[in-house]
PDB file of C-alpha atoms and ligand atoms in Angstrom:
ATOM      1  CA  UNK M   1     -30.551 253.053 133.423  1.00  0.00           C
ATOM      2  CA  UNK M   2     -28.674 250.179 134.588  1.00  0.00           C
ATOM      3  CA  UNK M   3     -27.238 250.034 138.163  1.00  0.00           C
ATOM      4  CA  UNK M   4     -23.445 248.926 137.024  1.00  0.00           C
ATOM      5  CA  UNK M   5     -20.882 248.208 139.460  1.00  0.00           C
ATOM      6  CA  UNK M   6     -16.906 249.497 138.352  1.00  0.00           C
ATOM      7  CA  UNK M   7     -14.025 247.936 140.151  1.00  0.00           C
ATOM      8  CA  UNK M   8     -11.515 250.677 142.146  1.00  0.00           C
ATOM      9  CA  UNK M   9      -8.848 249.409 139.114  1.00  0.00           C
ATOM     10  CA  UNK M  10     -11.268 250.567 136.895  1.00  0.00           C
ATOM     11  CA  UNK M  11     -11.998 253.958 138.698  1.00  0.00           C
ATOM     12  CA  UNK M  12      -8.437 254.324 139.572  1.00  0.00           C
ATOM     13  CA  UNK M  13      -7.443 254.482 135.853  1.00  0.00           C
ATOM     14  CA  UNK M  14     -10.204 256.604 134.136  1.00  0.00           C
ATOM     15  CA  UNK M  15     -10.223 258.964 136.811  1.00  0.00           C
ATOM     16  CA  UNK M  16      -6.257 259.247 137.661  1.00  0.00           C
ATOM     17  CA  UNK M  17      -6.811 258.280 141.164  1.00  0.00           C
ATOM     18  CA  UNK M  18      -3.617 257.636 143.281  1.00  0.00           C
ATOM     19  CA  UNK M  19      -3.267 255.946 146.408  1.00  0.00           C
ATOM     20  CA  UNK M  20      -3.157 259.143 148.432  1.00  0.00           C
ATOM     21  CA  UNK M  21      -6.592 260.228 146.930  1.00  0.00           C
ATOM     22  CA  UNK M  22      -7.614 256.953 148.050  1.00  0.00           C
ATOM     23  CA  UNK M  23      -6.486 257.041 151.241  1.00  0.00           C
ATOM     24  CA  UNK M  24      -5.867 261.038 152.780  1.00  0.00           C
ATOM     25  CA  UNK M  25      -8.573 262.507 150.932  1.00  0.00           C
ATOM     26  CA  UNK M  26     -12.736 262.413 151.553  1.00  0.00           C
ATOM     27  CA  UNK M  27     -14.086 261.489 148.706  1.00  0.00           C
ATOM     28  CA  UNK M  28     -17.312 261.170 147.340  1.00  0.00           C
ATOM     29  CA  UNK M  29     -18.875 258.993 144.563  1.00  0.00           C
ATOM     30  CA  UNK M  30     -21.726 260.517 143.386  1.00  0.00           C
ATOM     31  CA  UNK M  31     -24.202 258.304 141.296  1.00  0.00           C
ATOM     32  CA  UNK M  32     -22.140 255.065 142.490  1.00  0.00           C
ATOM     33  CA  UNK M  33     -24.161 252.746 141.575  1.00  0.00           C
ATOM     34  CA  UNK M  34     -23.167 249.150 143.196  1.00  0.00           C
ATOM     35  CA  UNK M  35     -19.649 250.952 144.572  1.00  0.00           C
ATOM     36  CA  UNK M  36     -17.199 249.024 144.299  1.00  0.00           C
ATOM     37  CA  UNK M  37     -14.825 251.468 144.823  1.00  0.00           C
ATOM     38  CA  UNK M  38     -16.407 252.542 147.564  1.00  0.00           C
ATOM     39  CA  UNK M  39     -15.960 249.320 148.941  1.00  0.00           C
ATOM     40  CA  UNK M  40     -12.306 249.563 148.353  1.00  0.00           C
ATOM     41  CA  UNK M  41     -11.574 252.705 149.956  1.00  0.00           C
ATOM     42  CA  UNK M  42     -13.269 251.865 153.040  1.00  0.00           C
ATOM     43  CA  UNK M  43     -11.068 248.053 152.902  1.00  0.00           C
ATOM     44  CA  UNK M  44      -8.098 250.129 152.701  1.00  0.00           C
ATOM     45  CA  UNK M  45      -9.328 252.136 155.470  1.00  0.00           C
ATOM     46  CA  UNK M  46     -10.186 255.835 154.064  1.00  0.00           C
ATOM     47  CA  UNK M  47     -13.046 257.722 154.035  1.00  0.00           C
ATOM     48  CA  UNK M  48     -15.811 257.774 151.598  1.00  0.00           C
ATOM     49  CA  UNK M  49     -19.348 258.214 150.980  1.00  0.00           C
ATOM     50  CA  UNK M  50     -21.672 257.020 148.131  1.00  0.00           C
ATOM     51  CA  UNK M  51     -24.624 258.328 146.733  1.00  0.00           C
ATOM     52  CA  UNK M  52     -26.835 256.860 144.931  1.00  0.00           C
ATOM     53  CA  UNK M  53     -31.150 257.056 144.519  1.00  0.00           C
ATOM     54  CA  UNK M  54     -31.092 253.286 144.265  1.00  0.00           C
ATOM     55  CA  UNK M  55     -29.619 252.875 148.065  1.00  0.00           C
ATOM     56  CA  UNK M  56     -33.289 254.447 148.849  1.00  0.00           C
ATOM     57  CA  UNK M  57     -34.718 250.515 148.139  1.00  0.00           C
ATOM     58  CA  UNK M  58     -32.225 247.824 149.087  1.00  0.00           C
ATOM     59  CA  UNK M  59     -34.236 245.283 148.103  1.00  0.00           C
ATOM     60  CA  UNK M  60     -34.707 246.666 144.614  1.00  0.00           C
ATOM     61  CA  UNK M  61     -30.591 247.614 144.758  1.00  0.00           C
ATOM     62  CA  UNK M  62     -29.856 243.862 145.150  1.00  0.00           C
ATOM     63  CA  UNK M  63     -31.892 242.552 142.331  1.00  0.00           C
ATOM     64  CA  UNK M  64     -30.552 245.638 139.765  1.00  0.00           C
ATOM     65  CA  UNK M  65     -26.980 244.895 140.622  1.00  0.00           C
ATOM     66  CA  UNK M  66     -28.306 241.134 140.046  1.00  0.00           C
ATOM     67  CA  UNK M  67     -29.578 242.431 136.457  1.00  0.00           C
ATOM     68  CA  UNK M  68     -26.614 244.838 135.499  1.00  0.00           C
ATOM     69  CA  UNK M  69     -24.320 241.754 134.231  1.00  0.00           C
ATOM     70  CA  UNK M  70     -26.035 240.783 131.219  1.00  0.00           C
ATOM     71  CA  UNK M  71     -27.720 244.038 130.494  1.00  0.00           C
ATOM     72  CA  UNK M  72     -24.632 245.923 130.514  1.00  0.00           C
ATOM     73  CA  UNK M  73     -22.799 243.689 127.576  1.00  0.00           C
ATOM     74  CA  UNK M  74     -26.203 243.722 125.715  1.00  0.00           C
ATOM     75  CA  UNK M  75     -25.649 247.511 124.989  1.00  0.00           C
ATOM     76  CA  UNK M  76     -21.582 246.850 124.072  1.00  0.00           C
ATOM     77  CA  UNK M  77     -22.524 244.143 121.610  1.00  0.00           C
ATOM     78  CA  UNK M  78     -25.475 246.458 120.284  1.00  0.00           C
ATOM     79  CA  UNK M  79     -22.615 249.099 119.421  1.00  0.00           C
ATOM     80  CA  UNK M  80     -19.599 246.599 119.442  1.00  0.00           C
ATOM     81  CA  UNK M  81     -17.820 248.831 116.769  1.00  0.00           C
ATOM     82  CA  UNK M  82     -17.733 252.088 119.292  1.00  0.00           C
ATOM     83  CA  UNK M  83     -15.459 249.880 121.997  1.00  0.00           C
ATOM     84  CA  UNK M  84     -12.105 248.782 122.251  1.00  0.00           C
ATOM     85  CA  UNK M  85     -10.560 245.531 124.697  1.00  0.00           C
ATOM     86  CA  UNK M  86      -6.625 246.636 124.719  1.00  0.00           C
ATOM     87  CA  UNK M  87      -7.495 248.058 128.561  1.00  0.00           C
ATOM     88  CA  UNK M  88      -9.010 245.275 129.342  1.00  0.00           C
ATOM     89  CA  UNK M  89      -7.614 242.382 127.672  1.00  0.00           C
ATOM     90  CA  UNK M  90     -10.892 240.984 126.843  1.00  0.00           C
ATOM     91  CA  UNK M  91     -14.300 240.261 127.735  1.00  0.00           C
ATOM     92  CA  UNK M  92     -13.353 237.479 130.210  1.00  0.00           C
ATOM     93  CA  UNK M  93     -10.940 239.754 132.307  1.00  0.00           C
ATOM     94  CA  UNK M  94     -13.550 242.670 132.190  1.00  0.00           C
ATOM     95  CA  UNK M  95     -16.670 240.588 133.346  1.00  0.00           C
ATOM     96  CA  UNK M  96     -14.042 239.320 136.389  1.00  0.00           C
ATOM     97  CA  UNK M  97     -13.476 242.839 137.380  1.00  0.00           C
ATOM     98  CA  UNK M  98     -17.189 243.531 137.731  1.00  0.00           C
ATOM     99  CA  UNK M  99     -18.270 240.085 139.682  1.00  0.00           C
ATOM    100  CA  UNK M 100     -15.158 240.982 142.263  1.00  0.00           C
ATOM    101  CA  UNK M 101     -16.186 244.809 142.105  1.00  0.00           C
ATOM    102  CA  UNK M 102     -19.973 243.036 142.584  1.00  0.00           C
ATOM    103  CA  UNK M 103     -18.977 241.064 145.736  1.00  0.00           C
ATOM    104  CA  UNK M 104     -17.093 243.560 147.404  1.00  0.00           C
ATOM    105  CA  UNK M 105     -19.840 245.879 147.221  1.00  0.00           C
ATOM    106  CA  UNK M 106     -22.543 243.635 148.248  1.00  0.00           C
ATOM    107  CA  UNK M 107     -20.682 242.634 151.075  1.00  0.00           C
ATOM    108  CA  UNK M 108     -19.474 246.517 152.458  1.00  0.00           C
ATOM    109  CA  UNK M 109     -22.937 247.635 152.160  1.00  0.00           C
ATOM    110  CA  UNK M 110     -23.682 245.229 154.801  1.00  0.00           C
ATOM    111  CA  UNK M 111     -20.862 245.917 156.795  1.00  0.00           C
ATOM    112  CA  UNK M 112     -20.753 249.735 156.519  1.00  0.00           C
ATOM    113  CA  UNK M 113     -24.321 250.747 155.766  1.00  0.00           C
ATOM    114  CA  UNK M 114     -23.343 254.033 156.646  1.00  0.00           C
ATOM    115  CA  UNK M 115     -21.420 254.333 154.181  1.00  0.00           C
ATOM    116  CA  UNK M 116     -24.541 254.512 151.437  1.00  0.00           C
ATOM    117  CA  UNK M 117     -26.049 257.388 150.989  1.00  0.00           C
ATOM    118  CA  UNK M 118     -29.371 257.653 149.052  1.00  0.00           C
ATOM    119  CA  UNK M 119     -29.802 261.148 146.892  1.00  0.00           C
ATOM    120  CA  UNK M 120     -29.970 262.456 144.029  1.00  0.00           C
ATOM    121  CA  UNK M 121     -28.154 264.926 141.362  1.00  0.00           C
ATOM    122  CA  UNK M 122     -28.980 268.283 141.520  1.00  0.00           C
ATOM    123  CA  UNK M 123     -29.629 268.150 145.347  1.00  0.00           C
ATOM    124  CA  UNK M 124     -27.881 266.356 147.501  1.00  0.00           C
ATOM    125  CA  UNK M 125     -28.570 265.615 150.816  1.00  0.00           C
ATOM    126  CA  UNK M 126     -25.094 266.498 152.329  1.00  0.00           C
ATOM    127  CA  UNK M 127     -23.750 269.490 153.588  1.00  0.00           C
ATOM    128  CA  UNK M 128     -21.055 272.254 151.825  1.00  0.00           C
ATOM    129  CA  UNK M 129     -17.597 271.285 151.776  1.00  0.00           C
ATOM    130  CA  UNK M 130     -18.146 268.125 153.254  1.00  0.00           C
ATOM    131  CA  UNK M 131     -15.323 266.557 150.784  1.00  0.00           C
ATOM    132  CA  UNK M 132     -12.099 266.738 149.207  1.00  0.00           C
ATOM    133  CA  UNK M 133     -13.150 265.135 146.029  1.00  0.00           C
ATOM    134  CA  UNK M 134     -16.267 264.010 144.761  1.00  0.00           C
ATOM    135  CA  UNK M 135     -15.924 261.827 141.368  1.00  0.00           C
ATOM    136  CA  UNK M 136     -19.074 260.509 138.766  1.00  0.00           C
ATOM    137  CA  UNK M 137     -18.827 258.027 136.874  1.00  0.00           C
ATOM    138  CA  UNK M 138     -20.951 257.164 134.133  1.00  0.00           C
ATOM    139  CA  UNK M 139     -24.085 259.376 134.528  1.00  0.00           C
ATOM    140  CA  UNK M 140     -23.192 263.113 133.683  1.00  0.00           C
ATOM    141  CA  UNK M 141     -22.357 262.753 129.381  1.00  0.00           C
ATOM    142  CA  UNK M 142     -23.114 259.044 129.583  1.00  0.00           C
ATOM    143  CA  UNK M 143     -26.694 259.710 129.873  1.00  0.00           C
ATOM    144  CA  UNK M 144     -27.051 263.659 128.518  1.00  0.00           C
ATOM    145  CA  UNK M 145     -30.357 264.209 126.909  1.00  0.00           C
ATOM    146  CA  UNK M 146     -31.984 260.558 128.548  1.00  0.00           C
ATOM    147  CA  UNK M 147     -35.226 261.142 129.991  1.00  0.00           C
ATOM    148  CA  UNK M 148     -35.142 259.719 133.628  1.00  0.00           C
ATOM    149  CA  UNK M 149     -37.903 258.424 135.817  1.00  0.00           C
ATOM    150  CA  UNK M 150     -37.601 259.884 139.347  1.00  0.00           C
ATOM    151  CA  UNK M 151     -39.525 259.901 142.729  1.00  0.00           C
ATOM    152  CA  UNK M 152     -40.896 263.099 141.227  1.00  0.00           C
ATOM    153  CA  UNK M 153     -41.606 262.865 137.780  1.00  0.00           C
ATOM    154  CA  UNK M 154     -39.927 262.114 134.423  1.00  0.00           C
ATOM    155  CA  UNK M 155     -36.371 264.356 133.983  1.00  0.00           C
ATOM    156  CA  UNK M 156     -34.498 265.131 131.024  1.00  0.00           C
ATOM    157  CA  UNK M 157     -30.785 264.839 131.656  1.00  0.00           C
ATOM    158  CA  UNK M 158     -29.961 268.374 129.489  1.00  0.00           C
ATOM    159  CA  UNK M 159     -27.594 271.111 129.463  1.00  0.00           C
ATOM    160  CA  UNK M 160     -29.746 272.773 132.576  1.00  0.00           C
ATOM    161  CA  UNK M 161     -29.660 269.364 134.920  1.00  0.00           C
ATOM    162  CA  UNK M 162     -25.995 268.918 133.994  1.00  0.00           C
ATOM    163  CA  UNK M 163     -25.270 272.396 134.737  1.00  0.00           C
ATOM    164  CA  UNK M 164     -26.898 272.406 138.018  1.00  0.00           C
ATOM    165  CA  UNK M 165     -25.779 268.924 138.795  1.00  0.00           C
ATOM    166  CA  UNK M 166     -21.658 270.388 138.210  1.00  0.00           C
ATOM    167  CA  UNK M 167     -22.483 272.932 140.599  1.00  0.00           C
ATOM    168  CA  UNK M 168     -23.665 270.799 143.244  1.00  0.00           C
ATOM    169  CA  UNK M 169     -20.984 268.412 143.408  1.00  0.00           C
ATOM    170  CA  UNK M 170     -19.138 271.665 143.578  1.00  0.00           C
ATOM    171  CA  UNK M 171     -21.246 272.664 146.229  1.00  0.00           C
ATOM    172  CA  UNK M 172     -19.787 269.734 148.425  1.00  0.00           C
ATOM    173  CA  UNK M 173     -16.264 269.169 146.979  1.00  0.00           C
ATOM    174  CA  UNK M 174     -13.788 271.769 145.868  1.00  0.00           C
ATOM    175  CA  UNK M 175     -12.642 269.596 143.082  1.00  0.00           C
ATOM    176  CA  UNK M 176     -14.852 267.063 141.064  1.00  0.00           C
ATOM    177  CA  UNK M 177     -13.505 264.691 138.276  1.00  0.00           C
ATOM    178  CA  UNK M 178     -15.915 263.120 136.002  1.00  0.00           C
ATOM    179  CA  UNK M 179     -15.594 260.296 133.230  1.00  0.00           C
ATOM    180  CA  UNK M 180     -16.557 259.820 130.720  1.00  0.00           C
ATOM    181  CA  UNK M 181     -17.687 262.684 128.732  1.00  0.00           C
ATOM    182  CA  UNK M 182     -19.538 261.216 125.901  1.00  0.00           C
ATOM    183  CA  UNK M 183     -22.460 259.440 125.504  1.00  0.00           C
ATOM    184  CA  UNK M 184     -22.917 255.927 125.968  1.00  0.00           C
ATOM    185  CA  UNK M 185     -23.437 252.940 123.788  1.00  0.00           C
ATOM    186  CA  UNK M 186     -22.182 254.722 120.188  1.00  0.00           C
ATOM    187  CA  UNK M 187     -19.502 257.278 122.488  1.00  0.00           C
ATOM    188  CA  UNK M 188     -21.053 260.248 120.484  1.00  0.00           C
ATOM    189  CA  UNK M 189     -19.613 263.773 121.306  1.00  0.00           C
ATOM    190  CA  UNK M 190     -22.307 266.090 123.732  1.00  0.00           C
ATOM    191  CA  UNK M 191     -22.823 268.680 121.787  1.00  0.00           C
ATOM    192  CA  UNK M 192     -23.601 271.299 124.710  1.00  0.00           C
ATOM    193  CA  UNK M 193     -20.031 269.928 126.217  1.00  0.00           C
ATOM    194  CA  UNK M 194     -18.041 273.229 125.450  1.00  0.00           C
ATOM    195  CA  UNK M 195     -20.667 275.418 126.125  1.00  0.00           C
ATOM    196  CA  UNK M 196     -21.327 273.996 129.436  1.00  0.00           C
ATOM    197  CA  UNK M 197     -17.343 274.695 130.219  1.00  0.00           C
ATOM    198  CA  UNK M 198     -17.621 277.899 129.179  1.00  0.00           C
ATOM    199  CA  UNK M 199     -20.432 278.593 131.392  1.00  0.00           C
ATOM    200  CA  UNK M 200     -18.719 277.115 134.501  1.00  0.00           C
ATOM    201  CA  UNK M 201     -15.481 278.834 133.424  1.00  0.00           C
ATOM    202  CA  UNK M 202     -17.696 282.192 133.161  1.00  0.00           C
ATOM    203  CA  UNK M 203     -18.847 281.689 136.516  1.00  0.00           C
ATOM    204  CA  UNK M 204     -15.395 281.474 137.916  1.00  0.00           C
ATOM    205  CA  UNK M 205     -14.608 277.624 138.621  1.00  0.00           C
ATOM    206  CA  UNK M 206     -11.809 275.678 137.144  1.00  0.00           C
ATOM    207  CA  UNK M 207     -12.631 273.200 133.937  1.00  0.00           C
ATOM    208  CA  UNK M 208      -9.960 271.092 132.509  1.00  0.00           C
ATOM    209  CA  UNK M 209      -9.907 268.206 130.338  1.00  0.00           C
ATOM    210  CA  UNK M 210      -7.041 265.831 131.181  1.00  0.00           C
ATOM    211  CA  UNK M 211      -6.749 262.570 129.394  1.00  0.00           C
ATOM    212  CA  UNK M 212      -6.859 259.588 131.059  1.00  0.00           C
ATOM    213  CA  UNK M 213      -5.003 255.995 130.660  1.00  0.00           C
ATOM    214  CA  UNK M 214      -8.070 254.349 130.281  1.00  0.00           C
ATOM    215  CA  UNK M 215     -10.053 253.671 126.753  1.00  0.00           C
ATOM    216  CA  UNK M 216     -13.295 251.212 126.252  1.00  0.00           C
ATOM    217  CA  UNK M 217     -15.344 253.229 124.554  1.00  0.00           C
ATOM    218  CA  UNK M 218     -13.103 254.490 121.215  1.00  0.00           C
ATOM    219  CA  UNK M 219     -12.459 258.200 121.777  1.00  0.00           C
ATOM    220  CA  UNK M 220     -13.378 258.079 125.498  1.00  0.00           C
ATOM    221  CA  UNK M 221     -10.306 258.669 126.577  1.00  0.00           C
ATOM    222  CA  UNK M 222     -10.593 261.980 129.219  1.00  0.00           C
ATOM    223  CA  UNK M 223     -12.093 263.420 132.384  1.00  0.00           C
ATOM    224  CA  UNK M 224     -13.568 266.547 133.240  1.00  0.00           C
ATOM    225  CA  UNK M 225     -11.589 268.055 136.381  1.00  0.00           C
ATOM    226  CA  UNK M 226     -13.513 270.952 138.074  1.00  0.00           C
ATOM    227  CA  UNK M 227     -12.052 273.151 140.353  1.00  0.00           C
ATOM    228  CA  UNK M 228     -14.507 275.440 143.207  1.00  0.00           C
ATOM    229  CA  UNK M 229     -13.714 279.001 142.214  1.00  0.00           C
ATOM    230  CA  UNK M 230     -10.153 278.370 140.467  1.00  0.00           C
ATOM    231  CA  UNK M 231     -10.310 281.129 137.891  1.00  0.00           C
ATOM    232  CA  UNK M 232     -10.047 280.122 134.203  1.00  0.00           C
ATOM    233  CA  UNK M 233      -7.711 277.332 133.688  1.00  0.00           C
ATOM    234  CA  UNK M 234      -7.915 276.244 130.064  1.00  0.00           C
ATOM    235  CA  UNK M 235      -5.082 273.915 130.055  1.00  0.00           C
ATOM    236  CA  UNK M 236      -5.011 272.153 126.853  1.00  0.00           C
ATOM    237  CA  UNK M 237      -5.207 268.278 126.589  1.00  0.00           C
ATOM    238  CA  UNK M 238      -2.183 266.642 126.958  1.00  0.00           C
TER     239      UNK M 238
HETATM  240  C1  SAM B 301     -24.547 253.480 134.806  1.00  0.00           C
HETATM  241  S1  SAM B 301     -24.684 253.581 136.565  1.00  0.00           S
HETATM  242  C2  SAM B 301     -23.017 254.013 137.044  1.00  0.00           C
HETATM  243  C3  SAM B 301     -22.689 253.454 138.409  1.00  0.00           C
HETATM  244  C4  SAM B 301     -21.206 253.556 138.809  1.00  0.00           C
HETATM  245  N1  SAM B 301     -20.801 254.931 138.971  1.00  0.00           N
HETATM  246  C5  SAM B 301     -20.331 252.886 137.777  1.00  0.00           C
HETATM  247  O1  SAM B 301     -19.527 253.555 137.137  1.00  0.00           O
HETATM  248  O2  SAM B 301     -20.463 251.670 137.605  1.00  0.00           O
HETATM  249  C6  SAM B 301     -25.543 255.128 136.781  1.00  0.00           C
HETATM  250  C7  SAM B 301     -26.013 255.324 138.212  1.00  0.00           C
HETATM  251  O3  SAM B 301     -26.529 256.640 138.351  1.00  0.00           O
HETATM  252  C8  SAM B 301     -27.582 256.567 139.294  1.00  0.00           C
HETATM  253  N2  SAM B 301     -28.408 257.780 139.143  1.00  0.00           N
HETATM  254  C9  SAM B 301     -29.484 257.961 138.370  1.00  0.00           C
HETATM  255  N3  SAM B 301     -29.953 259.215 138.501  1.00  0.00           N
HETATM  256  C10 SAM B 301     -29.153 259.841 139.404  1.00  0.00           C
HETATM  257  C11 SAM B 301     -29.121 261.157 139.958  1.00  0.00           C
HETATM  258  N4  SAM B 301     -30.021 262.079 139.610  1.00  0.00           N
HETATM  259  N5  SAM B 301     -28.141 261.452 140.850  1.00  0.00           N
HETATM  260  C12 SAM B 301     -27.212 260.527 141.196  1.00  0.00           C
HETATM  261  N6  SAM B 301     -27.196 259.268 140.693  1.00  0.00           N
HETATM  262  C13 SAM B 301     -28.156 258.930 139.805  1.00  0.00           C
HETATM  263  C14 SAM B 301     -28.288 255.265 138.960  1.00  0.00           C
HETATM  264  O4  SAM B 301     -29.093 254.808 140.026  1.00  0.00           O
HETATM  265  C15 SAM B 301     -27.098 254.363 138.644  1.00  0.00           C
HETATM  266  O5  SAM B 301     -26.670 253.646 139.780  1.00  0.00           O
END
């Protein structure tokens, strides 16, 4: 798994982010990656935290964000079909996004180390209700079924990890927004998707899909908004 690096115009979009969120709210990014929206909320002076296993190994971190460029457009040309450039423009105006996104990230984790977090999905080291909002992008769906190496042994990324992975960031944040919610390279559907917002609805929390105004990969075109103990809210897609 690649450790890509999003630009705040990027998260802003797919995850309906105003700049109040941005700004009055605590937010978490949870599986970050090289933040650059992290980077942006702290430039424009609110409050955020990033979490991410790669910040355990800086050294490492530096040379995967180094490697993400190329290896993330091998996987779009491998699938080229599944994506579409009208949010973008075009390949051009997407890779300058992620070298500014890139830069800004590089240069915030040196300035505000604290800001960097390392941890992991379904236990995080950070305590309950410590946020307003924690977002992930680009782990949960993207990767559902991947086996993942880990500190502590291989991990399959199924229903059970997502499951307990929802509940954590739930743990921390009373609402949690997640995109996208298939998987990546072809965009195929998760088939345990609705079953897994049953479940959470079951157990009491909030699960809406809202669509988004934001589409690379075709079809990929909501988030997931979770809400701590909301009651069933099963408000269709608008
Ligand atoms: C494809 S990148 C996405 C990064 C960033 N959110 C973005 O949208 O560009 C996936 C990230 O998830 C991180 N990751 C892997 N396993 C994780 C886990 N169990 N909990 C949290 N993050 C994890 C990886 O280190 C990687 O940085």
């Amino acid at each position: 798994m690649l450790v890509t690096s999003r630009h705040v115009t990027e998260y802003r979009a797919f995850l309906c982010l105003t700049d109040a969120d941005l700004t009055a709210r605590r937010l978490l990014d949870c599986s970050a990656g090289a933040s650059g929206f992290a980077a942006a909320v702290n430039a424009a002076g609110g409050s955020v935290t990033a979490v991410d296993p790669a910040y355990g190994d800086l050294a490492a971190l530096r040379a995967a964000v180094a490697a993400s460029s190329s290896g993330a457009d091998a996987l779009i040309d491998a699938h080229s079909d599944a994506f579409t450039w009208d949010w973008y423009g075009s390949p051009a105006a997407r890779q300058a996004l992620r070298d500014e996104a890139r830069a800004a990230f590089l240069a915030d984790l040196a300035a505000s180390p604290g800001t960097y977090v390392p941890g992991a999905l379904p236990d995080l080291p950070l305590p309950d209700d410590a946020f307003d909002l924690a977002i992930t992008s680009h782990l949960l769906f993207t990767w559902a079924d991947v086996v993942v190496d880990t500190p502590g042994g291989s991990v399959p990324l199924d229903e059970a990890w997502h499951h307990a992975a929802l509940l954590e960031l739930l743990r921390v944040a009373p609402e949690v927004r997640v995109f996208p919610l298939v998987r990546q390279g072809d965009g195929a559907a998760v088939p345990f998707l609705p079953r897994l917002l049953d479940d959470l609805r079951a157990e009491g929390h909030g699960a809406e899909l809202r669509r988004v105004a934001y589409e690379f990969q075709r079809g990929a075109d909501r988030m997931l908004v979770l809400r701590r103990h909301a009651g069933i809210n099963d408000t269709p897609v608008t």
